[in-house]
Short mmCIF file of C-alpha atoms (C1' of nucleotides) in Angstrom, two decimals:
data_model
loop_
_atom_site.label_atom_id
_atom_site.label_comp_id
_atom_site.label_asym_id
_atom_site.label_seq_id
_atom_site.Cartn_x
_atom_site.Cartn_y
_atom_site.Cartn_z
CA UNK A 1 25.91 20.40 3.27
CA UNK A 2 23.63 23.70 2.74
CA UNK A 3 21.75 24.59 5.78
CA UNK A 4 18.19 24.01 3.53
CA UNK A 5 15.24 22.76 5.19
CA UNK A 6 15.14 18.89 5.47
CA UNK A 7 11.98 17.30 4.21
CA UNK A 8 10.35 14.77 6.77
CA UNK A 9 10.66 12.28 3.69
CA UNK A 10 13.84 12.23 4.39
CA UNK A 11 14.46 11.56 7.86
CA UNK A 12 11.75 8.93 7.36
CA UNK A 13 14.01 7.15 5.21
CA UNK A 14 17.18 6.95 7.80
CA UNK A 15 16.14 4.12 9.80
CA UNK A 16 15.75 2.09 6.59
CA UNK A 17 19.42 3.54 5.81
CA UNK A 18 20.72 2.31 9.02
CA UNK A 19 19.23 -1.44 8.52
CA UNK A 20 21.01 -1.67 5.56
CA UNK A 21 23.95 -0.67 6.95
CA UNK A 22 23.32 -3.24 9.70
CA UNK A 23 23.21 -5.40 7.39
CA UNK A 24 26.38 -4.48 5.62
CA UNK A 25 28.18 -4.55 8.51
CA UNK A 26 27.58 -8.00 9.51
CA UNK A 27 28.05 -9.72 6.27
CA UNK A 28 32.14 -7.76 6.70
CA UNK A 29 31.21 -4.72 4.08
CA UNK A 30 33.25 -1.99 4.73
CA UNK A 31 31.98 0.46 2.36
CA UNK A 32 29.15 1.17 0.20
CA UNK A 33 28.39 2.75 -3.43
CA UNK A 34 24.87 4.88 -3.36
CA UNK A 35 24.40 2.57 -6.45
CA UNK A 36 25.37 -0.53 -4.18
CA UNK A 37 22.87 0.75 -1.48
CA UNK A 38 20.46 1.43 -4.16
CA UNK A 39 20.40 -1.97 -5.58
CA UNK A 40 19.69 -3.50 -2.42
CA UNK A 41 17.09 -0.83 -1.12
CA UNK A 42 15.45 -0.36 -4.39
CA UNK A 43 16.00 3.44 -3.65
CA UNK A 44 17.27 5.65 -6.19
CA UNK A 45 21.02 6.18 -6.13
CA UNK A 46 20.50 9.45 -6.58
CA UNK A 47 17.61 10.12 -3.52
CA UNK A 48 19.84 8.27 -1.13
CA UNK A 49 23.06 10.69 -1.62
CA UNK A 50 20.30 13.48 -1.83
CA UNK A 51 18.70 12.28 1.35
CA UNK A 52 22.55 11.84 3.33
CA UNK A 53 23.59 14.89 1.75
CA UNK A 54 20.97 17.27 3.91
CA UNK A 55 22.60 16.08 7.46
CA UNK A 56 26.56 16.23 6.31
CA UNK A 57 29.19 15.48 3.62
CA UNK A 58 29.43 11.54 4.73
CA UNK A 59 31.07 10.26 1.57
CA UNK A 60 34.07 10.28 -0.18
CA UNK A 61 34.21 10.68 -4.32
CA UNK A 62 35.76 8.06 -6.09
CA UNK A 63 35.24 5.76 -2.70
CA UNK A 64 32.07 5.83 -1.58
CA UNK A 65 30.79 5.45 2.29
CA UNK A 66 32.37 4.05 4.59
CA UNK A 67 29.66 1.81 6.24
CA UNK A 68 31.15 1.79 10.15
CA UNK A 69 31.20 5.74 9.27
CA UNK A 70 27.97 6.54 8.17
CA UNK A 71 26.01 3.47 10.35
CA UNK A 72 27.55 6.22 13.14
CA UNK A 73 26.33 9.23 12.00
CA UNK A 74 22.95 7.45 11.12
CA UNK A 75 22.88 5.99 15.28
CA UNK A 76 23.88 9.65 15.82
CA UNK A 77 21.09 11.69 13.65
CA UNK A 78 18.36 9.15 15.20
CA UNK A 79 19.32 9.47 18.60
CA UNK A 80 20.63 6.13 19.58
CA UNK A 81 23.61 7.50 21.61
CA UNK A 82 21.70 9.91 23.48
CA UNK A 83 20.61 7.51 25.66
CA UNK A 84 16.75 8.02 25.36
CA UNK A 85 14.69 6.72 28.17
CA UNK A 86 11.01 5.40 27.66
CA UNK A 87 8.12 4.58 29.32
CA UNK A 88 5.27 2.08 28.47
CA UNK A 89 1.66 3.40 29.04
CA UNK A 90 -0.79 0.62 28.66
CA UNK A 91 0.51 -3.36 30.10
CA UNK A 92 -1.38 -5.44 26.98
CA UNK A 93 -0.38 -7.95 24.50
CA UNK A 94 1.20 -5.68 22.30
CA UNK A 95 3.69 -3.99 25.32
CA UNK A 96 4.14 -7.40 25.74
CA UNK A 97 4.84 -8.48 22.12
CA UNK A 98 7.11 -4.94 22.65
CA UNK A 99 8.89 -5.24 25.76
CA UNK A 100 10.05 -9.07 24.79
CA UNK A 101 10.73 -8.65 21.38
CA UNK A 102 11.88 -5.14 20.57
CA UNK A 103 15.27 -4.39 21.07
CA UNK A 104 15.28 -0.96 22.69
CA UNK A 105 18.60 -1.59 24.58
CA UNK A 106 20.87 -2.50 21.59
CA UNK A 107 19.37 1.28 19.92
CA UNK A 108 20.31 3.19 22.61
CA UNK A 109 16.70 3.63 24.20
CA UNK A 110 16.01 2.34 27.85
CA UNK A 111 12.86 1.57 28.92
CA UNK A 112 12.62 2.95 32.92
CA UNK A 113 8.96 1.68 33.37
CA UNK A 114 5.78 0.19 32.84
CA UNK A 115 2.35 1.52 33.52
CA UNK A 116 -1.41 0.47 33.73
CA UNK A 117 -4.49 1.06 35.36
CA UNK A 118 -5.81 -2.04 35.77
CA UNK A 119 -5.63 -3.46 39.44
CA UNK A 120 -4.62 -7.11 37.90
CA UNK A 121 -1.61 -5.80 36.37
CA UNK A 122 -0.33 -2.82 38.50
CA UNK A 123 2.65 -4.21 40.92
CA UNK A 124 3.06 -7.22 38.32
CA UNK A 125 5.61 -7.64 35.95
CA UNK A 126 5.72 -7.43 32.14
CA UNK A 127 8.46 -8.73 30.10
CA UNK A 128 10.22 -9.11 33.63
CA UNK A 129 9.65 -5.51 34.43
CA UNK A 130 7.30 -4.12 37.15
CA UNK A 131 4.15 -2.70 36.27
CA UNK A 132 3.08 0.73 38.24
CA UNK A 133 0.06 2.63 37.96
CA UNK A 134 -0.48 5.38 35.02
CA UNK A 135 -1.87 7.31 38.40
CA UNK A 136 2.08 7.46 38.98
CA UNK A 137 3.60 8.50 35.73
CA UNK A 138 3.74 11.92 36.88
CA UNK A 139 5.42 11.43 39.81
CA UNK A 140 7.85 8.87 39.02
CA UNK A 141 8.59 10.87 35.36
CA UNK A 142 9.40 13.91 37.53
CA UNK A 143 12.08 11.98 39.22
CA UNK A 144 13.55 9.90 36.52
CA UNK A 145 12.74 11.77 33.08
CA UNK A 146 12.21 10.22 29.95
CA UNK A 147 12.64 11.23 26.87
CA UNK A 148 10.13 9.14 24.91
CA UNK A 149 6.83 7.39 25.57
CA UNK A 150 5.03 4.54 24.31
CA UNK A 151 1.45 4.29 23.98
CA UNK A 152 -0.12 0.83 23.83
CA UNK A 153 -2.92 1.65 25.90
CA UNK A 154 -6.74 1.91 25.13
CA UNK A 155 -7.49 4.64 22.60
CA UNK A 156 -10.41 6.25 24.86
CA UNK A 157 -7.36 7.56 26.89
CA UNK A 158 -4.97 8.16 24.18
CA UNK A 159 -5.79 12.15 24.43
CA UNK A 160 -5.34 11.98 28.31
CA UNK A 161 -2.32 10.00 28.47
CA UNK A 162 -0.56 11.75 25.49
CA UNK A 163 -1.06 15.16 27.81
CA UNK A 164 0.38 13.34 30.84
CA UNK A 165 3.20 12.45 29.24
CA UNK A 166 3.09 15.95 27.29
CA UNK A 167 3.41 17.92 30.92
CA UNK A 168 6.25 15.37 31.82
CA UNK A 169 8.47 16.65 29.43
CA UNK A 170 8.75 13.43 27.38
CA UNK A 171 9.95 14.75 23.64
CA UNK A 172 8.48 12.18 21.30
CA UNK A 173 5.50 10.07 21.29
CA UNK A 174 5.23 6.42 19.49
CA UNK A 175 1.41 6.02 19.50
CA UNK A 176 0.59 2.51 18.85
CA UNK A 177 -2.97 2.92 19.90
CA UNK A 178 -5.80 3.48 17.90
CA UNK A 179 -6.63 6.64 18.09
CA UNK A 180 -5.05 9.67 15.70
CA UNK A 181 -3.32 12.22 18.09
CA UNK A 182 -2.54 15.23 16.77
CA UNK A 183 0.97 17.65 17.42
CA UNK A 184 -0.38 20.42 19.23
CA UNK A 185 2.15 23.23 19.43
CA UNK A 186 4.44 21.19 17.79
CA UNK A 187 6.23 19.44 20.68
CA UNK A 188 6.16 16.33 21.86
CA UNK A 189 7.18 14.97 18.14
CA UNK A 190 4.01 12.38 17.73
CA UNK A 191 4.43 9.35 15.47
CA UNK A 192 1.03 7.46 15.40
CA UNK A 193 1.81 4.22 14.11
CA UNK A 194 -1.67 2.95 12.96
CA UNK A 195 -1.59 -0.74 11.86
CA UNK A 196 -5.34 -0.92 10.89
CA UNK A 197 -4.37 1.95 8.34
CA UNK A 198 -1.09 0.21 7.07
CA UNK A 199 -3.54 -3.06 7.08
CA UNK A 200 -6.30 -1.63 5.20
CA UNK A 201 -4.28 0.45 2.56
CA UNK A 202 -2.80 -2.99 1.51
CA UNK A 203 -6.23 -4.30 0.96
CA UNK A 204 -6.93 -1.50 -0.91
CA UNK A 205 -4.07 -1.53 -2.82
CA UNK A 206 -5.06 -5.37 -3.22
CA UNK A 207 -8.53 -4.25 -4.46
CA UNK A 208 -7.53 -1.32 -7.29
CA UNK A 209 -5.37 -3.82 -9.21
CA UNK A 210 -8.29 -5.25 -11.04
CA UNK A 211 -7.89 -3.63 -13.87
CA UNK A 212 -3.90 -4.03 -14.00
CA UNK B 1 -15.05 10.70 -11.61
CA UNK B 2 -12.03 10.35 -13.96
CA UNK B 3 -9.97 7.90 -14.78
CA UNK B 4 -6.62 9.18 -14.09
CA UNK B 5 -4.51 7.10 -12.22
CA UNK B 6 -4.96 6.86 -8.72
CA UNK B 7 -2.30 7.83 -6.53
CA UNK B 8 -0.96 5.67 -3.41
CA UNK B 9 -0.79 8.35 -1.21
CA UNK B 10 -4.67 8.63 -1.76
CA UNK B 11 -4.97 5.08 -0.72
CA UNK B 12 -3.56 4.73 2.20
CA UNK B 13 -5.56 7.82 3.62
CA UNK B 14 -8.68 5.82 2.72
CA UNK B 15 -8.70 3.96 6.33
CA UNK B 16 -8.18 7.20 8.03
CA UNK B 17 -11.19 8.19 6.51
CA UNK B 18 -12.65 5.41 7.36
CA UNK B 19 -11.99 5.76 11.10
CA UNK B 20 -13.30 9.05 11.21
CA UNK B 21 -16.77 8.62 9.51
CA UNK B 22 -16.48 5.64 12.51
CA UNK B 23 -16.18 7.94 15.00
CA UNK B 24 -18.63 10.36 13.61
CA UNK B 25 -21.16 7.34 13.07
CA UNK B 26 -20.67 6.35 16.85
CA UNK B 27 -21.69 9.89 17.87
CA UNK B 28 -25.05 9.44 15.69
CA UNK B 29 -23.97 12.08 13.11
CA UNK B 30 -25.12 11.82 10.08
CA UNK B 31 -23.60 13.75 7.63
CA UNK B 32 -20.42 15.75 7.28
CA UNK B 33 -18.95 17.81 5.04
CA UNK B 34 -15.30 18.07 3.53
CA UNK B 35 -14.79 20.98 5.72
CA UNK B 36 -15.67 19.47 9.03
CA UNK B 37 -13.97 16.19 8.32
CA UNK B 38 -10.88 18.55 7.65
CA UNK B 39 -11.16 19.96 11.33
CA UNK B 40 -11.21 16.42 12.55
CA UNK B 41 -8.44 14.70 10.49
CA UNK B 42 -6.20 17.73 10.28
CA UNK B 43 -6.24 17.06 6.15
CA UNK B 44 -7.54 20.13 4.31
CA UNK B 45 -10.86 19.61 2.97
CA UNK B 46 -9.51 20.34 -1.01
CA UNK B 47 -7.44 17.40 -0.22
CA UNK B 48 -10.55 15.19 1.26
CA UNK B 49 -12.77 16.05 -1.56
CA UNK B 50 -9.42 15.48 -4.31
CA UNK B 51 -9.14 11.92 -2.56
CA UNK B 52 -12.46 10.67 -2.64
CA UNK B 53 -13.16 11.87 -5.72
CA UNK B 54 -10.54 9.12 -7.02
CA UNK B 55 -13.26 6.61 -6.09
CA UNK B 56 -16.91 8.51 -7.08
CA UNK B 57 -19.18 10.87 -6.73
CA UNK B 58 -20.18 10.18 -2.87
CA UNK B 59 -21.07 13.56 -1.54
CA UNK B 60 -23.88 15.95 -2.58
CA UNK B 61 -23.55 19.69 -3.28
CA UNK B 62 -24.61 21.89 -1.08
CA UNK B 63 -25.15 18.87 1.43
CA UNK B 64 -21.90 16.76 1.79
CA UNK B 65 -21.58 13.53 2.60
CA UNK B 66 -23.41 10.85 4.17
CA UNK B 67 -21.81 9.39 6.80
CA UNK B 68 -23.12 5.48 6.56
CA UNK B 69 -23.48 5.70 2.66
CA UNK B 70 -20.00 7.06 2.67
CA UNK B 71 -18.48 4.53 4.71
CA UNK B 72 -20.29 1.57 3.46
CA UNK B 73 -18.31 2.77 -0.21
CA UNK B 74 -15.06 3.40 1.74
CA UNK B 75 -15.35 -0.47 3.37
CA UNK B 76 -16.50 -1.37 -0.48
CA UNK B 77 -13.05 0.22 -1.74
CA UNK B 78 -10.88 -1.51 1.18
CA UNK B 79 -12.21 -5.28 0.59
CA UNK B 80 -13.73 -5.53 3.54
CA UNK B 81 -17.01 -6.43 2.37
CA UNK B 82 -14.97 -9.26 0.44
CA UNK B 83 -14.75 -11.46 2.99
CA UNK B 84 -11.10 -12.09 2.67
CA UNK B 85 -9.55 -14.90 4.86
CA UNK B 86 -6.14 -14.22 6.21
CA UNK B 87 -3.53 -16.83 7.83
CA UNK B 88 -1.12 -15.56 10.16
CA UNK B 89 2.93 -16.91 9.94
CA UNK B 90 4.85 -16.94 12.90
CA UNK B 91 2.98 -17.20 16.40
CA UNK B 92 5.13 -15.27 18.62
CA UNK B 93 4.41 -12.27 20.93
CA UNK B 94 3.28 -9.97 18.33
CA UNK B 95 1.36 -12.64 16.29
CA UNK B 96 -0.55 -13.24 20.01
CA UNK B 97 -1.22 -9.56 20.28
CA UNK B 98 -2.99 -9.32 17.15
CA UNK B 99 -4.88 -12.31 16.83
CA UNK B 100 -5.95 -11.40 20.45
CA UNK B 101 -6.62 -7.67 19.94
CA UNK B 102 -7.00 -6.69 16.72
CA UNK B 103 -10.46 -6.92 15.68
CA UNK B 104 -10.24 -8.51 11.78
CA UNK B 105 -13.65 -9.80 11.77
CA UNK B 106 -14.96 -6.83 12.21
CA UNK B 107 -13.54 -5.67 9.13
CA UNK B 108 -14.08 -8.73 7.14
CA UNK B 109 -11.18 -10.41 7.86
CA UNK B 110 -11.15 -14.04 8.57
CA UNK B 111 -8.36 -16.01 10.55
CA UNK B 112 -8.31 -19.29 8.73
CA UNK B 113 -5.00 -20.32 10.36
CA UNK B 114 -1.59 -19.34 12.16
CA UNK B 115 1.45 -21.18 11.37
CA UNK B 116 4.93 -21.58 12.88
CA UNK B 117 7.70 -24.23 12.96
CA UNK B 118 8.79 -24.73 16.64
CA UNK B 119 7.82 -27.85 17.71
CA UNK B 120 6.28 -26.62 21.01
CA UNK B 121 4.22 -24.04 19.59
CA UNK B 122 2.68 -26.22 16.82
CA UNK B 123 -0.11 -28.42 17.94
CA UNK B 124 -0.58 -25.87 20.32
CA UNK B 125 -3.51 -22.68 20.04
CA UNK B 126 -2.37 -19.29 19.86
CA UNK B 127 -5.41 -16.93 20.84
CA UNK B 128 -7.67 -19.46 20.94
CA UNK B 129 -6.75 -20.96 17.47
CA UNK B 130 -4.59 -23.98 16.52
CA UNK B 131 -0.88 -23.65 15.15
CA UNK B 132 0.03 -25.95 11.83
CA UNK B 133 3.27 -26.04 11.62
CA UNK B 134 4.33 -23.91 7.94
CA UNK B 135 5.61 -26.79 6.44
CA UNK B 136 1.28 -27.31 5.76
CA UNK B 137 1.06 -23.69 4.47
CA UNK B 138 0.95 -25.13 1.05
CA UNK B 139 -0.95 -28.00 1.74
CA UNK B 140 -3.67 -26.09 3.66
CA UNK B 141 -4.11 -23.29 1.54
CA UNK B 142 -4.55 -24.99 -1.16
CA UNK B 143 -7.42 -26.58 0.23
CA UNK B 144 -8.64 -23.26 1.84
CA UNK B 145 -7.54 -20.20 -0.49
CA UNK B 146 -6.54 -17.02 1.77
CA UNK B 147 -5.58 -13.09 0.09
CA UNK B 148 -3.97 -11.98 3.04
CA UNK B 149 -1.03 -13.29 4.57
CA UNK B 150 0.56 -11.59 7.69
CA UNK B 151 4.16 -12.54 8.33
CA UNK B 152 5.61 -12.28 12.12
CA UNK B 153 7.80 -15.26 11.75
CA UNK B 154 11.98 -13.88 12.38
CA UNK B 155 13.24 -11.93 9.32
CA UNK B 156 15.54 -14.45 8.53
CA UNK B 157 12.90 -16.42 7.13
CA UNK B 158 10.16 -13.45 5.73
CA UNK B 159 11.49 -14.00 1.97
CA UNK B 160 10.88 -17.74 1.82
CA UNK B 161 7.94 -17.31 3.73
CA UNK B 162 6.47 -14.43 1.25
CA UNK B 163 7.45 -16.54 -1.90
CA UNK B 164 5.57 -19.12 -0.20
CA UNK B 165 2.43 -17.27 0.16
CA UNK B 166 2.77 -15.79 -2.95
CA UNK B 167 3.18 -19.22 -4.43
CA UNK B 168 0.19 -20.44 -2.30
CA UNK B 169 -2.05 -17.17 -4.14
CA UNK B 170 -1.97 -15.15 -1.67
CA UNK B 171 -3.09 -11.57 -3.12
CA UNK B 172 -1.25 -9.30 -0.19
CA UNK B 173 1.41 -10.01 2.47
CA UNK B 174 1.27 -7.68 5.61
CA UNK B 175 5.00 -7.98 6.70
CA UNK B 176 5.44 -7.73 10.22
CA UNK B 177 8.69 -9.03 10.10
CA UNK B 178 11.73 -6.53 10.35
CA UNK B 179 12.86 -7.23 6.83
CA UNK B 180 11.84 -5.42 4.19
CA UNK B 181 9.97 -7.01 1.07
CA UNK B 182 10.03 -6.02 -2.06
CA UNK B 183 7.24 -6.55 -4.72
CA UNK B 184 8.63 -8.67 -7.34
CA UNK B 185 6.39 -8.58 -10.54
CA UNK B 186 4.07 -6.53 -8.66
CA UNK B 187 2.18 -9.06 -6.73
CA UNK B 188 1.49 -9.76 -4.15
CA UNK B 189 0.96 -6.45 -2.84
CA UNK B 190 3.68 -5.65 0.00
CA UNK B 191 2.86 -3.63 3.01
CA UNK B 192 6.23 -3.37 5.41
CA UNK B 193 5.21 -2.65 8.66
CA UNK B 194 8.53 -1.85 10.01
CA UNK B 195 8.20 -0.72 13.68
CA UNK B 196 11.64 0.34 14.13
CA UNK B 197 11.60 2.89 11.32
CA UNK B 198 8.72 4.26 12.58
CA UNK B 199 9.99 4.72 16.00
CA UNK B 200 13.35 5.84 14.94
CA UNK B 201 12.40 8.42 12.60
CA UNK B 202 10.59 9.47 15.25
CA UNK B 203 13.43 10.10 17.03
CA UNK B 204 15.13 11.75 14.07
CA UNK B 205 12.63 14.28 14.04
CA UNK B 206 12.95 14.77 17.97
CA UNK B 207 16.99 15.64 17.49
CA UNK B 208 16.04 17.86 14.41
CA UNK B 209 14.14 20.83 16.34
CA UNK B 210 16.72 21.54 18.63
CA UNK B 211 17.09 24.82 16.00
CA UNK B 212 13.25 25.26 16.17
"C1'" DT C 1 -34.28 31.90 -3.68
"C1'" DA C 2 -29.79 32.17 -1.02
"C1'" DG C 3 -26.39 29.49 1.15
"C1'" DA C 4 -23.67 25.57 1.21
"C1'" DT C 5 -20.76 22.43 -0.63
"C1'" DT C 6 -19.41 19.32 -4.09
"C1'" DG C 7 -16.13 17.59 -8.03
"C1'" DT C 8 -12.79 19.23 -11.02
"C1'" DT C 9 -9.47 22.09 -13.23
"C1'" DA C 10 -5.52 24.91 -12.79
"C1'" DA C 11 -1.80 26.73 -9.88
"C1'" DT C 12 1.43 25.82 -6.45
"C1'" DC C 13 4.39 23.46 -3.92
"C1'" DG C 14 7.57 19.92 -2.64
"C1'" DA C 15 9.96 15.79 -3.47
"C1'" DT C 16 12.39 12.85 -6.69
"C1'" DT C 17 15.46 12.25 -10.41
"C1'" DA C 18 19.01 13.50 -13.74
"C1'" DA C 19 23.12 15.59 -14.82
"C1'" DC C 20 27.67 16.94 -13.96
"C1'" DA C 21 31.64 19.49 -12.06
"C1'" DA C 22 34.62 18.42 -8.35
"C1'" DT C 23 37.83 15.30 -6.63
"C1'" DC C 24 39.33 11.10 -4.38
"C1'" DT D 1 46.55 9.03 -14.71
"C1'" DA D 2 41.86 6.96 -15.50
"C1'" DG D 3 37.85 5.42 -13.24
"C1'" DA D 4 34.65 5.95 -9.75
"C1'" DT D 5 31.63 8.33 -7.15
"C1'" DT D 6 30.36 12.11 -4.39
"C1'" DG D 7 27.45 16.49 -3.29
"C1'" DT D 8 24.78 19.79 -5.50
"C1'" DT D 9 22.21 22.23 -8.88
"C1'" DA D 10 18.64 22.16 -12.19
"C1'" DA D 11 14.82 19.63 -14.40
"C1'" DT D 12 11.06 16.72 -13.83
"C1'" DC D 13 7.53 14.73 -11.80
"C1'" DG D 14 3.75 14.10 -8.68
"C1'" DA D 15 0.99 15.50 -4.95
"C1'" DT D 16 -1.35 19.19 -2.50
"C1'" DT D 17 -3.93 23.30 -2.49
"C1'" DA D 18 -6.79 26.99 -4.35
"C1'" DA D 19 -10.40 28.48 -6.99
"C1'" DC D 20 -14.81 28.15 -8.93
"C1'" DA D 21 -18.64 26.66 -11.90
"C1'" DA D 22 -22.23 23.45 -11.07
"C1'" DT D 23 -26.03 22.40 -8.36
"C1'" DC D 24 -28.35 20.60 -4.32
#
DNA sequence: TAGATTGTTAATCGATTAACAATC
DNA sequence: TAGATTGTTAATCGATTAACAATC
């Protein structure tokens, strides 16, 4: 492994890596060809040992990966064994949809509360966990830390809340709102997720095959 | 406007664009120019004017672009002035969330039906709307044509579900689910949501500054 | 007119792919 | 050993940016 830059492609492409592997694992494989890997993935054989090759020398030559191995160095690499802590900003369907469905705990990520503004929801319970008010966030973050927050709240206070958390030391943001925020001096990490965008790009997609 | 081919990574920056000339339209402006849509987005203006030049001729020299003209062409280019019809499969949490919060008709989207296979949710409404059970997806959309499907039914089931819709016409399936999809003989258009690689690369990037 | 700003071409940059020596 | 397969370097490809003539 050379110490060169890693391209953000890349570490996009690592949780797709460590599905696969997931999947590997529980039908009993035990290790993996980049050409196996690329067959399933669709990936070039060549762009996934490219891709492994910028965070460490995980294969062997004539073998292969072992896929225990490298699913650990993948769970290590995206922070699953750090033990991440997040908060939920904003109680609505989609925490909900979140909080029930997503399955923070098996990754490594706790989630150590959930906020909201609205009188209706603050000191009720979502997905089984109490709701507080986002009045508290700074508060209760300055006791118990957390590492990453979640934004399903409106997108009016995106900008706000994003700040909030910003000041409360939390390292990444997962933006599901939508509004755009933008990395200001580079730190908290921002992801916005934007599903009207991945929406719409399908339809366009959909709409420039006409000629095809 | 030339014909060269246009590239993907042009597309899917067409809803951002969108978005924006929202926003600016909501604030009563009128017109904008590469350069201030650049201090906006974050996107350098060459790149603006490179990606909507893909499409036509919308701005004016010397002038820029017109905000309603331009987004009238922009919701011309991403179908929704098609009127597509769109059937949600799989009414869980995060089918709820949408159908409750995201705003498709807006856009031009029409809910024609959701669809899931558990005997209490079937029969039932899901955000107001009744659940078929998918065994009518067929059936039903034969009768009713739809171009959009969006799968949040378990993964287990997305491929059957996407050859399905695909079978059934469907022109692009918005996968939800956390499998991935891959376009067989190009169509339907695939978009793969895939929340956890969007909130785990996240967290790759967090545990790759600690050099920064 | 002078200033602004487009659409496009050419230059640059970065990411993907191909090739292959190293070696298990 | 022979076959397989890595990690890396170099070649290719594609996307972004810069520059500028055209012109409103």
């Amino acid at each position: 492994m050379k110490k060169r830059k890693i391209p953000e492609a890349s570490i996009r492409r690592l949780p797709l890596y460590y599905r696969y592997l997931e999947l590997l694992q529980a039908d009993g494989v035990e290790r993996v060809s980049s050409t196996a890997l690329s067959l399933r993935t669709g990936l070039t054989a060549s762009q996934i040992r490219q891709d492994l090759s910028y965070f460490g020398e995980f294969g062997r030559q004539g073998y292969g990966y072992d896929v225990p191995a490298l699913k650990r160095e993948l769970a290590e690499i995206l922070g699953m064994r750090q033990g991440y802590h997040a908060v939920v900003v904003g109680a609505g369907r989609f925490a909900e949809a979140l909080v029930e469905n997503f399955p923070f705990q098996e990754y490594g990520i706790q989630l150590s509360g959930v906020y909201d503004t609205a009188p209706e929801k603050v000191g009720g319970t979502l997905g089984g966990r109490r709701v507080y008010h986002t009045d508290e966030l700074p508060y209760r973050l300055a006791a118990h830390p957390a590492e990453i927050g979640i934004l399903t709240a409106p997108a009016e206070t995106a900008k706000d809340l994003a700040n909030t958390l910003s000041d409360a030391g939390v390292k990444g943001i997962w933006n599901c709102t939508n509004a755009d925020l933008r990395p200001h001096h580079g730190t908290p990490v921002i992801e916005n997720v934007q599903l009207f965008d991945s929406l719409f790009s399908m339809c366009g997609r959909m709409g420039s095959r006409e000629g095809t």
